[in-house]
Every structure is written in structure tokens, then in C-alpha cells.
Amino acid sequence: METALQNSELPPALKQNRLPGANRGSTADLSDFSTRNDPQALADERSQALENLRKSEERFRCLATATGLIVWTADRNGELTTLSATGLEFGGRALAELHQTAWMEMVHPHDRQRTMLRWRSAVAEKTVHEGEYRLRRCDGVYRHFKVRAVPVFEPDGTLREWVGQCQDVTERKQAQEEIRQSEARFRAAIEGSVDAFILLEGIRDSAGVIIDFLYVDANHCWTMWTGLSRAKTIGRSLTEMCPGRSVDAVIASYRRVVDSQLTLEEDSETSLPAVKARWTHSQVVPIGDCVAVTMRDISERKWFQQRLEEQIACISETNLQLEAQQIQLAAANVRLEIQAQTDGLTGLKNHRAFHERLAEEVQRTHRYDAPLSLLLIDVDHFKQYNDQFGHPAGDRILQQVGQILLDSVRATDVAARYGGEEFVIILPHTTSDGACLLAENLRRAFELAEWPDRAITASFGAATWTAETEHATDFVAEADEALYHAKHKGRNSVSHFADCNSLRSRLSREPTAGLHVPPQSVPMDGLATELMQTFDTTIERWSHLLDLRDKETEGHALRVTEMSIRLAKRMGMDANQQVYLRWGALLHDVGKMVVPDLILLKPGPLTLEERDVMRQHPTFAYEMLSPVPFLRPALDVPRYHHEKWDGTGYPEGLSGEDIPFSARLFAVVDVWDALRTNRPYRSGWEEAQVLAHL
């Protein structure tokens, strides 16, 4: 442009020595005439014109630089004649070096033919040339430019030059390409999704209220669900696609999302066009006046959930039955406990209960130094009574004796049948005098009582705990020696151990002389056995329910239970622990009852998610069975039988002896049976192979 200024001619007004703006025939003609002949005036006028031209070109240059555009001119052959500073910087050479450069040499080779055709068309049609193509920068890098060029023609219509500008649009093109790729990726993701996707735009009435929604887009899954193509979906309204009252609730829900601009997530039973109703999980995302709706089919999950709820209800009902049985069992246990401590004929405490209570009272006496006495009672000539009147009559006599004792003792005293016709009374907080007084009162009560066949009397031996008494057996021996002394006095009498002259010498020779200790047998009925059998049967039926569901492992629970009990016996486990081991083994896989069939009965390998669900069955078993108190000692096997010694098991990753012993014992048997048994996906292993694995 500077060169253009240097080569420019004077304005025509200066060539003609005529001031601009002067009109012929005006009153200024005389002054104009004088000015034309004034060299100084001519020089001043030319200087002013050059200064105005310099300022104009300076403004033009600043404007071109400020816009960041490349402004240029080229002759009719396309060679550059002027170039703005931005263009010089882009070309990397001085203007003088670019004078002989053809514009087309800077255009990308692939764009030249298209560009030439457009330039020729602009010349032929005398129109402005516009286009986008790549130009080479000084470092050889091509940039995208938007070019606008104006052809300048001579009066005869021939092309004289080009005047144009170039705008760098590389960043815009890159941004457009990134947007296009992003949209392509988004479209691919939407189309490849297993969830249905629709884009709806709100339709507002004259008051600005959304009254309906228009389908703007839909993915492939939506078309598969509905059977409607995108062409039959896009452009239609919700009311058209889903006629009926239910659509009003959907429109209201979507309208709230648009108004609040908050995402909505919900599970609902959706009626889609042309298809049956299904349960879907919907996510509705607001985008201005539009909503993007993603719907996932959860019908199968809902089915599993309903089935699980049914199974839980069934289990709850079973738990209620078990609780009822547990109450019955608790009541039976109370009865059994009472029966185990009660003499069945007289209603008094039995021999075992007497010794248990005596041991407690002896400990209390040691601790608090409280007095303690003991009465041992023997019905006189009872064998003769039995022989004369028969054993049923003798039993009635014993029952009446028991009733007299119960009516005579305090609440803190313990009256028991010691065996046969012998009875015993523990007297806490009672001295020797008190014991003798009670014995005498009882002796008189026997004398005064009305007996069915003949008079009945009894002999009484009393003993009181002293510092010399060491053990409860010695205490009983003292009372027995006193009873022996009472019998030798002629029966129907009371003797105290302290009053016996020869007592110590005889005790030193034979501490238990004359002491009759009957067998400690407790009469039991079949109630406990019947209840245990009932529980065993119930638990076996639970195990059988799982066999009915999973034919692949049918009989597995009974096999491993039998083997576990055999192994437990070999390991020295006691009988009570064996009972809980048996129950735990039968119920070890009960947690699988809530595992979906698609996972439990799947013939092939499980996915990671399916394996995670399967690994929860020990936890399911614990949650199902722990509310049943009598089963709690048996829960170690169902809960921990998949733990491993090295800590890699589940569900809690226990290791070593932190794993309960019964669970470790059962795990060996469980793995043995599982590996030895044929399965659809493998044959059973040989014994040596299983042993090596274990």
C-alpha cells in the first residue's frame, strides 16, 4: 500500500491547476485565477492533499490491522500488489518479495481448481467472489480462510485488479468439527443404548403455559419398543401418541420439570404407544423448553422384586410358625425342667434337684457364714406296709407324706424325695435348735394325720453345718448318721448329729455307712423327643425346598449333613454341638432361596455382577434365620462355610482360627461333595484329585 502511495498521481484538480470546489462563472473566479498563478498556493494545496491522503491511508491501515483481516490487492493476473501488515506477517516476506507472487501459489493444491472456477465465475458475472479454502502460511502450515474479493473493471469492461480480504477461520472450523464429532459420538451413544431415549419440546398456549409436548428426536431402542419409525414419531405430540387420561399426568410431570429446571427420576408403569404396559425407570432432564427422557425397562427387576417379596412373606409366615413352635418348645422346656427337678409321685424336688440346691446353699453358707441345717426323713416300716397293702397303697402313703412336708416347710426351704421312702429338707438360715423344732413338729404331724389303712410314723435325722464340715457329702452323711441313731432309739423320734455319742468314731471308720443313694434317674416322657423330631423334620423340609428349586444340587444337603456328623464324631465334638452342626449343615444354602432363578439356575459361567449376588447367600441365610433364637447356635455353618483359611473367602474374609470350628469342619465336607459330584458344566473329580485339592 505504501508503494501504491508512492506511485500515485496527483489529483486531477491539481493537474489542472484548479482548486477543488471552485465553480465556473462564480464570484470566486477572479481569486481562483490569481491562485492558479501563485506557486506557493499550489504547493500548499498539494501538500494538504498528500497529508489528507496519508491520513486516509493510515486510518485504512489501522482499521485493517485492528480487524485482524488480511487486506490485499492483486492485478488482473493475480499477482499481489498491496498487502496489509497481517498479510505480510502471514506470508513471512516483505511486500517487494511478494509482488511477483501469484495469489494461487498460496492456495492449497486440493483447493486450487475449485477456487479458480469460482474466481472466473465472479469475473464473468461481475460479482463478488466469496469462498473458504486453505492458504499456506510462511512456515508451510495451511490455515482455513474465508475470502471475499471484489473484481475492479476498466471502463471497457476488462478486469483491471482485485481488492479483497481474508479472515482466518481455522479455529471456527476446528470448533465446528469438534462439535460435529461430539454430536456424532452422542448420536452413536444414544443409538447404541439399551435404554429408550426421546427428546420432547414443550408446546405453549397463548398464555405461555405448556399444554403438550412435541417429539423432536428418538433413538433406535425407542423405535424397537414402540414399533414406530423415527419418521412416524418425530413431529407428533404426546397427546397424539398416547391418547387417554394417563397422558395428562405425564404432561403435567414434564411441565413441572421444565418450570423447575430440576431433573426427575421415578419408577412407573408406563403405557407406550402400540405396546403393552411395562415398568420403566425414567430420568427426565430439562433442556430449556425441552425434556430429554431416558427410560430403562425394569419389568424383569420388578418381577424379581415381587417374587422376592412373596418369598419373604412365605419366610415370614414360616418364621411365625417357628416362633409359635418356639413358644411351645419354651413352654415344653419349662415343663421338662420342672419335670426334671420334680419327683413325679410326690411333687417334691427330686434327688438331682436336691443336690444342685444343696451345693448352692453350701456356697452361700461359706460366703456369708449363715447357718444351714438338713433334715433326713425315713418312713418307718414302709416295706412292711407295701408288702401288706400293696405298692399302689404305698404310693398313696408317699404322696400324703409329700403333702405334709409341703404344708409344713417355709418358702425358702427345699423339700425333696431322696429315694424310696426317704425324704430330705434343706433349711437355710436355720440353727440346730430350729431344725430339731421343725423335725419334732413334723413327727407330731405324722402321728396326728389320718392314714387310710394304719398309723404311719417317721424317723428324723438332723445336721447343722459347722466349721468341721468340709463337703456337702459329709453334710448328708451327718444327717444320715443322725437318722440311723433315731431308728436305733426305736423309730418315730428325732436325733441331731451333735447329740450322737458314737457318731464321729463311726464316721471316721465308714463315712457313708448306711447312706442309701438311689440312682439319679429322672422320669421323662416323650415330649422333648417329639419336639426335637418336629424341628428336625421342619429343617429337613426347608432343605428339601431348595432341592426342588435347584435340581443340580439335589440331595447335596443331606449328603454333606451325614458326612459332617460322622466327621464331627471322629473329631470328638459333643452331642449338643452335633445337633447344631446338623441343623446348620441342612440349612447351609437356605440363603439361595432369594437368589433369582436366572442366576441360580444359569448353566454357564456367572458374570461379575451375578457372582456378587450369589456370594450374598450366606448373608441372606443369616438374616433369614437369626430371628429364630433356638437356631442361632447353628448359624455359624450357613454364615461362614465359604470363608477360607487364607482369608480369601466370603462374605467377611475371615482367616485362620477366626473362622468358627463348625464352619471349617463343614467346609471340608462341602467342597469334597461338590467336587466329587457330576455337574452339567463338568464331571466329578477322582478321589485322589479332590484330596490333593483339599
Short mmCIF file of C-alpha atoms in Angstrom, two decimals, residues 53-326:
data_model
loop_
_atom_site.label_atom_id
_atom_site.label_comp_id
_atom_site.label_asym_id
_atom_site.label_seq_id
_atom_site.Cartn_x
_atom_site.Cartn_y
_atom_site.Cartn_z
CA LEU A 53 -4.25 11.02 1.59
CA ARG A 54 -1.59 9.90 4.12
CA LYS A 55 -4.10 10.19 6.99
CA SER A 56 -6.72 8.31 4.99
CA GLU A 57 -4.29 5.50 4.23
CA GLU A 58 -3.13 5.47 7.89
CA ARG A 59 -6.74 5.12 9.03
CA PHE A 60 -7.26 2.34 6.49
CA ARG A 61 -4.07 0.57 7.62
CA CYS A 62 -5.08 0.80 11.34
CA LEU A 63 -8.57 -0.40 10.52
CA ALA A 64 -7.20 -3.41 8.66
CA THR A 65 -4.75 -4.20 11.47
CA ALA A 66 -7.41 -3.81 14.18
CA THR A 67 -9.81 -6.21 12.45
CA GLY A 68 -7.12 -8.89 12.11
CA LEU A 69 -8.08 -9.33 8.46
CA ILE A 70 -5.65 -9.75 5.61
CA VAL A 71 -6.43 -6.94 3.17
CA TRP A 72 -4.85 -7.14 -0.26
CA THR A 73 -4.98 -6.10 -3.89
CA ALA A 74 -3.84 -8.04 -6.91
CA ASP A 75 -3.50 -7.23 -10.56
CA ARG A 76 -5.57 -8.86 -13.26
CA ASN A 77 -3.09 -11.76 -13.40
CA GLY A 78 -3.44 -12.46 -9.68
CA GLU A 79 -0.07 -11.07 -8.60
CA LEU A 80 -0.16 -9.27 -5.27
CA THR A 81 0.28 -5.52 -5.46
CA THR A 82 -0.58 -4.47 -1.89
CA LEU A 83 -0.88 -6.40 1.37
CA SER A 84 -1.80 -5.40 4.91
CA ALA A 85 0.55 -5.92 7.88
CA THR A 86 -1.38 -9.04 8.93
CA GLY A 87 -0.89 -10.44 5.45
CA LEU A 88 2.83 -9.65 5.50
CA GLU A 89 3.15 -11.42 8.84
CA PHE A 90 1.23 -14.42 7.46
CA GLY A 91 3.34 -14.55 4.29
CA GLY A 92 6.59 -14.07 6.19
CA ARG A 93 8.16 -11.88 3.43
CA ALA A 94 8.34 -8.23 2.54
CA LEU A 95 5.90 -6.75 0.06
CA ALA A 96 8.60 -6.32 -2.51
CA GLU A 97 9.25 -10.06 -2.38
CA LEU A 98 5.56 -10.80 -2.74
CA HIS A 99 4.98 -8.55 -5.77
CA GLN A 100 5.83 -11.33 -8.13
CA THR A 101 3.91 -13.96 -6.12
CA ALA A 102 0.74 -15.28 -7.64
CA TRP A 103 -2.13 -15.50 -5.20
CA MET A 104 -2.92 -19.05 -6.27
CA GLU A 105 0.51 -20.25 -5.18
CA MET A 106 -0.60 -19.73 -1.54
CA VAL A 107 -3.78 -21.81 -2.02
CA HIS A 108 -3.77 -25.47 -1.03
CA PRO A 109 -3.32 -27.68 -4.14
CA HIS A 110 -6.56 -29.52 -3.45
CA ASP A 111 -8.49 -26.23 -3.34
CA ARG A 112 -6.96 -24.52 -6.41
CA GLN A 113 -9.22 -25.90 -9.14
CA ARG A 114 -12.40 -25.14 -7.18
CA THR A 115 -11.08 -21.67 -6.33
CA MET A 116 -10.12 -20.87 -9.95
CA LEU A 117 -13.59 -21.82 -11.17
CA ARG A 118 -15.21 -19.53 -8.63
CA TRP A 119 -12.87 -16.62 -9.46
CA ARG A 120 -13.56 -16.97 -13.17
CA SER A 121 -17.28 -17.13 -12.48
CA ALA A 122 -17.02 -13.88 -10.45
CA VAL A 123 -15.20 -12.18 -13.36
CA ALA A 124 -17.64 -13.47 -15.92
CA GLU A 125 -20.68 -12.49 -13.89
CA LYS A 126 -19.01 -9.37 -12.43
CA THR A 127 -19.95 -10.43 -8.94
CA VAL A 128 -18.14 -10.53 -5.62
CA HIS A 129 -16.12 -13.71 -5.09
CA GLU A 130 -16.71 -15.49 -1.74
CA GLY A 131 -15.33 -18.78 -0.63
CA GLU A 132 -13.47 -20.79 2.01
CA TYR A 133 -10.17 -22.51 1.31
CA ARG A 134 -6.77 -23.16 2.80
CA LEU A 135 -3.81 -20.75 2.46
CA ARG A 136 -0.19 -21.61 3.17
CA ARG A 137 1.49 -19.71 5.99
CA CYS A 138 5.16 -18.76 5.92
CA ASP A 139 6.06 -21.87 7.97
CA GLY A 140 4.30 -24.15 5.49
CA VAL A 141 1.23 -24.73 7.63
CA TYR A 142 -2.14 -24.36 5.92
CA ARG A 143 -4.87 -22.36 7.62
CA HIS A 144 -8.56 -22.12 6.72
CA PHE A 145 -9.62 -18.68 5.44
CA LYS A 146 -12.86 -17.10 4.40
CA VAL A 147 -12.04 -14.98 1.34
CA ARG A 148 -14.07 -12.13 -0.11
CA ALA A 149 -12.71 -10.43 -3.27
CA VAL A 150 -14.17 -7.69 -5.48
CA PRO A 151 -13.13 -7.53 -9.17
CA VAL A 152 -12.43 -3.97 -10.45
CA PHE A 153 -13.11 -3.42 -14.15
CA GLU A 154 -11.92 -0.86 -16.69
CA PRO A 155 -14.48 1.33 -18.48
CA ASP A 156 -14.29 -1.04 -21.39
CA GLY A 157 -15.26 -3.94 -19.13
CA THR A 158 -11.87 -5.62 -18.89
CA LEU A 159 -10.57 -6.73 -15.48
CA ARG A 160 -8.13 -4.25 -14.01
CA GLU A 161 -7.45 -5.62 -10.48
CA TRP A 162 -8.79 -7.43 -7.44
CA VAL A 163 -9.44 -5.96 -4.00
CA GLY A 164 -10.12 -8.42 -1.22
CA GLN A 165 -9.89 -9.51 2.39
CA CYS A 166 -9.16 -12.83 4.10
CA GLN A 167 -10.41 -13.89 7.53
CA ASP A 168 -8.72 -16.76 9.38
CA VAL A 169 -11.49 -19.22 10.33
CA THR A 170 -9.28 -22.16 11.34
CA GLU A 171 -10.38 -22.12 14.98
CA ARG A 172 -14.02 -21.86 13.97
CA LYS A 173 -13.63 -24.79 11.57
CA GLN A 174 -11.93 -26.84 14.28
CA ALA A 175 -14.66 -25.95 16.74
CA GLN A 176 -17.31 -26.90 14.19
CA GLU A 177 -15.52 -30.21 13.58
CA GLU A 178 -15.31 -30.91 17.31
CA ILE A 179 -19.00 -30.12 17.66
CA ARG A 180 -19.76 -32.41 14.73
CA GLN A 181 -17.69 -35.23 16.21
CA SER A 182 -19.25 -34.67 19.64
CA GLU A 183 -22.71 -34.80 18.13
CA ALA A 184 -21.72 -37.94 16.22
CA ARG A 185 -20.45 -39.59 19.40
CA PHE A 186 -23.57 -38.52 21.27
CA ARG A 187 -25.76 -39.85 18.49
CA ALA A 188 -23.82 -43.15 18.44
CA ALA A 189 -24.17 -43.48 22.21
CA ILE A 190 -27.86 -42.70 22.10
CA GLU A 191 -28.48 -45.05 19.20
CA GLY A 192 -26.43 -47.84 20.78
CA SER A 193 -28.06 -47.52 24.19
CA VAL A 194 -30.29 -50.30 25.51
CA ASP A 195 -32.42 -47.57 27.09
CA ALA A 196 -35.11 -45.77 25.16
CA PHE A 197 -34.39 -42.06 24.58
CA ILE A 198 -36.75 -39.33 23.38
CA LEU A 199 -36.40 -35.55 23.17
CA LEU A 200 -39.62 -33.58 23.63
CA GLU A 201 -40.24 -29.86 23.15
CA GLY A 202 -42.92 -28.05 25.11
CA ILE A 203 -45.88 -26.55 23.23
CA ARG A 204 -47.13 -23.37 24.93
CA ASP A 205 -50.51 -21.72 24.59
CA SER A 206 -51.13 -18.01 24.22
CA ALA A 207 -50.69 -17.54 27.96
CA GLY A 208 -47.26 -19.17 27.86
CA VAL A 209 -48.37 -22.37 29.64
CA ILE A 210 -47.07 -25.69 28.32
CA ILE A 211 -50.10 -27.74 27.23
CA ASP A 212 -48.40 -30.55 25.33
CA PHE A 213 -45.02 -31.84 24.18
CA LEU A 214 -43.76 -32.49 20.66
CA TYR A 215 -41.44 -35.38 19.77
CA VAL A 216 -38.17 -33.89 18.48
CA ASP A 217 -35.93 -36.97 18.49
CA ALA A 218 -36.00 -40.68 19.36
CA ASN A 219 -33.35 -43.40 19.32
CA HIS A 220 -33.32 -46.91 17.91
CA CYS A 221 -34.37 -48.54 21.19
CA TRP A 222 -37.48 -46.37 21.27
CA THR A 223 -38.44 -47.46 17.77
CA MET A 224 -37.87 -51.10 18.77
CA TRP A 225 -40.07 -50.69 21.85
CA THR A 226 -42.91 -48.94 20.04
CA GLY A 227 -42.61 -50.42 16.56
CA LEU A 228 -42.81 -46.88 15.18
CA SER A 229 -40.06 -45.43 12.99
CA ARG A 230 -38.49 -42.07 13.77
CA ALA A 231 -40.37 -40.62 10.81
CA LYS A 232 -43.68 -41.67 12.38
CA THR A 233 -42.62 -40.35 15.79
CA ILE A 234 -40.86 -37.01 15.27
CA GLY A 235 -43.25 -34.11 14.85
CA ARG A 236 -46.14 -35.77 16.67
CA SER A 237 -47.37 -34.70 20.10
CA LEU A 238 -47.66 -36.73 23.28
CA THR A 239 -51.44 -36.46 23.09
CA GLU A 240 -51.43 -37.96 19.60
CA MET A 241 -49.02 -40.76 20.51
CA CYS A 242 -50.59 -41.71 23.85
CA PRO A 243 -54.28 -40.84 23.85
CA GLY A 244 -56.12 -41.22 27.11
CA ARG A 245 -56.26 -39.73 30.58
CA SER A 246 -52.87 -41.10 31.61
CA VAL A 247 -51.10 -38.74 29.21
CA ASP A 248 -52.35 -35.72 31.20
CA ALA A 249 -50.34 -36.85 34.23
CA VAL A 250 -47.25 -37.32 32.05
CA ILE A 251 -47.61 -33.83 30.53
CA ALA A 252 -48.08 -32.31 34.00
CA SER A 253 -44.98 -34.13 35.26
CA TYR A 254 -42.83 -32.98 32.32
CA ARG A 255 -44.21 -29.42 32.67
CA ARG A 256 -43.03 -29.32 36.30
CA VAL A 257 -39.57 -30.41 35.17
CA VAL A 258 -39.39 -27.58 32.60
CA ASP A 259 -40.72 -24.98 35.06
CA SER A 260 -38.37 -26.03 37.89
CA GLN A 261 -35.40 -26.97 35.66
CA LEU A 262 -34.79 -29.90 38.03
CA THR A 263 -34.11 -33.49 36.95
CA LEU A 264 -36.82 -36.03 37.77
CA GLU A 265 -36.25 -39.75 38.39
CA GLU A 266 -39.09 -42.18 39.00
CA ASP A 267 -40.28 -45.75 38.56
CA SER A 268 -43.64 -46.09 36.88
CA GLU A 269 -45.77 -48.49 34.90
CA THR A 270 -45.68 -46.83 31.51
CA SER A 271 -48.06 -47.36 28.63
CA LEU A 272 -46.01 -46.84 25.49
CA PRO A 273 -47.56 -46.39 22.05
CA ALA A 274 -48.60 -49.63 20.36
CA VAL A 275 -47.08 -51.87 23.06
CA LYS A 276 -48.16 -53.46 26.32
CA ALA A 277 -47.56 -51.70 29.63
CA ARG A 278 -44.13 -52.18 31.21
CA TRP A 279 -42.31 -50.96 34.28
CA THR A 280 -39.68 -48.35 33.49
CA HIS A 281 -37.17 -46.26 35.40
CA SER A 282 -37.31 -42.80 33.82
CA GLN A 283 -34.87 -39.92 34.07
CA VAL A 284 -36.27 -36.62 32.80
CA VAL A 285 -33.66 -33.89 32.25
CA PRO A 286 -34.75 -30.30 31.44
CA ILE A 287 -33.09 -28.51 28.50
CA GLY A 288 -34.77 -25.13 28.24
CA ASP A 289 -38.29 -25.78 26.94
CA CYS A 290 -37.32 -29.37 26.10
CA VAL A 291 -37.04 -32.51 28.19
CA ALA A 292 -34.64 -35.38 27.46
CA VAL A 293 -36.26 -38.58 28.70
CA THR A 294 -34.28 -41.80 29.22
CA MET A 295 -36.33 -44.91 30.04
CA ARG A 296 -34.90 -48.22 31.23
CA ASP A 297 -37.04 -51.35 31.21
CA ILE A 298 -37.14 -52.69 34.80
CA SER A 299 -40.06 -55.08 34.32
CA GLU A 300 -37.86 -58.10 34.99
CA ARG A 301 -36.39 -56.49 38.11
CA LYS A 302 -39.90 -55.69 39.32
CA TRP A 303 -40.87 -59.30 38.71
CA PHE A 304 -37.90 -60.48 40.75
CA GLN A 305 -38.74 -57.95 43.45
CA GLN A 306 -42.33 -59.16 43.64
CA ARG A 307 -41.18 -62.75 43.76
CA LEU A 308 -38.66 -61.88 46.47
CA GLU A 309 -41.40 -60.16 48.45
CA GLU A 310 -43.55 -63.27 48.08
CA GLN A 311 -40.67 -65.44 49.26
CA ILE A 312 -40.00 -63.08 52.16
CA ALA A 313 -43.71 -63.23 53.05
CA CYS A 314 -43.50 -67.03 52.90
CA ILE A 315 -40.41 -66.98 55.08
CA SER A 316 -42.11 -64.56 57.46
CA GLU A 317 -45.04 -66.92 57.71
CA THR A 318 -42.63 -69.77 58.35
CA ASN A 319 -40.90 -67.64 60.99
CA LEU A 320 -44.25 -67.03 62.65
CA GLN A 321 -44.87 -70.75 62.69
CA LEU A 322 -41.39 -71.28 64.06
CA GLU A 323 -41.96 -68.63 66.71
CA ALA A 324 -45.19 -70.40 67.69
CA GLN A 325 -43.29 -73.66 67.82
CA GLN A 326 -40.57 -71.93 69.78
#
